[in-house]
């Protein structure tokens, strides 16, 4: 059931809760390194190391599969071992592996290094979710995840800006230095993680009596409702791939807009999330609130797909046509970003409140796997629909997002009715 623990203003919570302040600091340090590093990765491997793009694609795809498995495994492990200790180890692994990119020379070494990076990144994501689920209650968990998402976008934005320096210089030394610093940030963050309060973030393990019945819903694999939630949110999560992969390709190959427009569109997404994620997550900390948010997210994604497709209909050579296509694209970016905000808040709320507290890590691991699978298949889905089919492809995507959101809304409404019935007893 959704907790009814009273909430306090977020600013007060940040000021008074040492664990929250530390988590936000860790998030900022991590994302500074991640933003700087992953902006450079592909270009470093192709321009500096000299690998073929197809080789890079194969290596990162294999590593992505490792990341999917890692999300699942480490979520389960965080219910049995210290989440704090695992996060320290995963930060050390990720920082070391990022620096290890400097020694990549061929496909085998790329697979090993990239797999270690994504193992630590995806596994750490599941463990962090379980930490938030244990350390906080009620709507605080959604507000805190929203705040962490905001900090994430700020960190990645600053890190991406820093990455412009080696990109401008184009020298191996500039790439090596920036990537070493990025990896070192994760090593420094491991020290911050070690300072988390284990009483707040680690699972309290108690030996059950030999004749005690197994707790209901102890395994997410025996919880069809949660598995459906995971699958549906994974499908809806393909919208991240639409923005990151589909939109740049669409703008360049299917619209009359200048290629340079791609950068402002991505910047709009970052700005909207930073400014509105916390505010628009309010009221989503209940089953009913999550259902309403997911309803809005579904309609917003349908509208966004229509606007992205509409940008491809704008033709002409004059300044009026050029201005119109930019306006349509910017509108699409804003609407798409609002859908991202609402769906994320709804997903956080449902994934926390449908999970038993004693199995929070396992449930968050399963939930994170849905997004990881969605991210893995997103490039193929997006290119086979919108990029290859044009307007018809966007219609397919809109239908897919609408169906996924409708399924999540059904789950939320049924959970709300069950919670109301239980409270009335």
Tab-separated table of C-alpha atoms in Angstrom, residues 66-214:
chain	number	residue	atom	x	y	z
A	66	UNK	CA	25.829	-7.596	-19.764
A	67	UNK	CA	24.243	-4.447	-18.350
A	68	UNK	CA	20.755	-5.957	-18.617
A	69	UNK	CA	21.815	-9.030	-16.638
A	70	UNK	CA	23.664	-6.883	-14.109
A	71	UNK	CA	20.574	-4.805	-13.335
A	72	UNK	CA	18.705	-7.976	-12.413
A	73	UNK	CA	21.467	-9.716	-10.456
A	74	UNK	CA	22.579	-6.798	-8.307
A	75	UNK	CA	19.008	-5.906	-7.393
A	76	UNK	CA	18.621	-9.374	-5.891
A	77	UNK	CA	22.013	-9.212	-4.173
A	78	UNK	CA	21.107	-5.950	-2.434
A	79	UNK	CA	18.408	-7.863	-0.512
A	80	UNK	CA	21.050	-10.208	0.884
A	81	UNK	CA	24.187	-8.126	1.308
A	82	UNK	CA	25.130	-4.575	2.213
A	83	UNK	CA	23.923	-2.176	-0.492
A	84	UNK	CA	26.472	0.371	0.685
A	85	UNK	CA	29.369	-2.070	0.268
A	86	UNK	CA	28.136	-3.116	-3.180
A	87	UNK	CA	27.886	0.498	-4.299
A	88	UNK	CA	31.435	1.173	-3.118
A	89	UNK	CA	32.735	-1.829	-5.066
A	90	UNK	CA	30.694	-0.956	-8.172
A	91	UNK	CA	31.993	2.623	-8.127
A	92	UNK	CA	35.561	1.371	-7.936
A	93	UNK	CA	34.919	-1.076	-10.787
A	94	UNK	CA	33.300	1.593	-12.953
A	95	UNK	CA	35.977	4.209	-12.296
A	96	UNK	CA	38.780	1.734	-13.009
A	97	UNK	CA	37.053	0.424	-16.142
A	98	UNK	CA	36.503	3.943	-17.493
A	99	UNK	CA	40.203	4.627	-17.156
A	100	UNK	CA	40.751	1.199	-18.718
A	101	UNK	CA	39.328	2.560	-21.991
A	102	UNK	CA	42.770	4.086	-22.510
A	103	UNK	CA	44.103	0.553	-23.051
A	104	UNK	CA	41.435	-0.578	-25.553
A	105	UNK	CA	43.017	-1.590	-28.844
A	106	UNK	CA	40.648	-4.129	-30.428
A	107	UNK	CA	37.211	-5.746	-30.137
A	108	UNK	CA	38.061	-8.217	-27.328
A	109	UNK	CA	39.496	-5.524	-25.044
A	110	UNK	CA	36.568	-3.227	-25.883
A	111	UNK	CA	34.070	-5.934	-24.929
A	112	UNK	CA	35.810	-6.582	-21.601
A	113	UNK	CA	36.170	-2.922	-20.618
A	114	UNK	CA	32.734	-1.781	-21.840
A	115	UNK	CA	31.072	-4.769	-20.168
A	116	UNK	CA	32.681	-3.884	-16.837
A	117	UNK	CA	31.506	-0.286	-17.204
A	118	UNK	CA	27.906	-1.230	-17.957
A	119	UNK	CA	27.885	-4.014	-15.361
A	120	UNK	CA	28.773	-1.434	-12.717
A	121	UNK	CA	26.480	1.259	-14.155
A	122	UNK	CA	23.321	-0.838	-14.528
A	123	UNK	CA	23.959	-2.874	-11.387
A	124	UNK	CA	24.575	0.304	-9.440
A	125	UNK	CA	21.301	1.749	-10.720
A	126	UNK	CA	19.313	-1.145	-9.238
A	127	UNK	CA	21.159	-0.943	-5.934
A	128	UNK	CA	20.592	2.835	-5.718
A	129	UNK	CA	16.879	2.354	-6.319
A	130	UNK	CA	16.713	-0.171	-3.495
A	131	UNK	CA	18.591	2.287	-1.257
A	132	UNK	CA	16.021	5.028	-1.922
A	133	UNK	CA	13.201	2.541	-1.359
A	134	UNK	CA	14.591	1.579	2.047
A	135	UNK	CA	15.827	4.951	3.265
A	136	UNK	CA	12.630	6.886	2.570
A	137	UNK	CA	8.878	6.318	2.664
A	138	UNK	CA	5.696	7.444	0.947
A	139	UNK	CA	5.748	10.290	-1.530
A	140	UNK	CA	9.221	11.254	-0.304
A	141	UNK	CA	10.611	8.434	-2.442
A	142	UNK	CA	9.126	9.868	-5.634
A	143	UNK	CA	10.184	13.409	-4.775
A	144	UNK	CA	13.711	12.230	-4.044
A	145	UNK	CA	13.947	10.228	-7.273
A	146	UNK	CA	12.695	13.326	-9.105
A	147	UNK	CA	15.346	15.452	-7.408
A	148	UNK	CA	18.029	12.894	-8.264
A	149	UNK	CA	16.873	12.964	-11.902
A	150	UNK	CA	17.177	16.765	-11.871
A	151	UNK	CA	20.689	16.584	-10.411
A	152	UNK	CA	21.535	13.904	-12.983
A	153	UNK	CA	20.583	16.171	-15.869
A	154	UNK	CA	22.581	19.048	-14.395
A	155	UNK	CA	25.635	16.837	-13.940
A	156	UNK	CA	25.432	15.329	-17.407
A	157	UNK	CA	24.896	18.780	-18.924
A	158	UNK	CA	28.007	20.175	-17.227
A	159	UNK	CA	30.003	17.029	-18.053
A	160	UNK	CA	28.974	17.244	-21.696
A	161	UNK	CA	30.099	20.864	-21.771
A	162	UNK	CA	33.486	19.873	-20.355
A	163	UNK	CA	33.792	17.212	-23.062
A	164	UNK	CA	33.667	19.975	-25.670
A	165	UNK	CA	37.270	20.881	-24.779
A	166	UNK	CA	38.925	17.634	-25.927
A	167	UNK	CA	36.538	17.511	-28.870
A	168	UNK	CA	37.726	20.959	-29.928
A	169	UNK	CA	41.411	20.146	-29.391
A	170	UNK	CA	41.151	16.721	-31.000
A	171	UNK	CA	44.440	15.464	-29.545
A	172	UNK	CA	44.933	12.038	-27.941
A	173	UNK	CA	46.309	13.691	-24.783
A	174	UNK	CA	43.161	15.823	-24.364
A	175	UNK	CA	40.943	12.733	-24.710
A	176	UNK	CA	43.120	10.691	-22.337
A	177	UNK	CA	43.217	13.407	-19.680
A	178	UNK	CA	39.467	14.026	-19.745
A	179	UNK	CA	38.637	10.315	-19.617
A	180	UNK	CA	41.067	9.757	-16.744
A	181	UNK	CA	39.484	12.585	-14.762
A	182	UNK	CA	36.010	11.185	-15.487
A	183	UNK	CA	37.011	7.761	-14.193
A	184	UNK	CA	38.674	9.318	-11.150
A	185	UNK	CA	35.400	11.035	-10.232
A	186	UNK	CA	33.815	7.619	-9.762
A	187	UNK	CA	36.717	6.557	-7.535
A	188	UNK	CA	36.214	9.710	-5.456
A	189	UNK	CA	32.490	9.019	-5.322
A	190	UNK	CA	33.223	5.589	-3.803
A	191	UNK	CA	34.540	7.429	-0.727
A	192	UNK	CA	31.269	9.374	-0.483
A	193	UNK	CA	29.259	6.157	-0.782
A	194	UNK	CA	31.241	4.626	2.082
A	195	UNK	CA	29.889	7.420	4.314
A	196	UNK	CA	26.239	6.408	3.867
A	197	UNK	CA	24.473	5.268	7.019
A	198	UNK	CA	24.121	1.453	6.813
A	199	UNK	CA	21.139	1.565	9.156
A	200	UNK	CA	19.272	3.571	6.504
A	201	UNK	CA	20.413	1.969	3.256
A	202	UNK	CA	21.113	-1.692	4.020
A	203	UNK	CA	18.400	-4.307	4.315
A	204	UNK	CA	17.608	-5.467	7.842
A	205	UNK	CA	18.080	-9.210	7.693
A	206	UNK	CA	16.307	-11.321	10.279
A	207	UNK	CA	16.308	-15.104	10.473
A	208	UNK	CA	12.706	-16.345	10.012
A	209	UNK	CA	11.303	-19.065	12.226
A	210	UNK	CA	11.516	-22.511	10.675
A	211	UNK	CA	7.744	-22.881	10.659
A	212	UNK	CA	6.992	-19.351	9.491
A	213	UNK	CA	5.194	-19.062	6.141
A	214	UNK	CA	7.007	-17.397	3.262
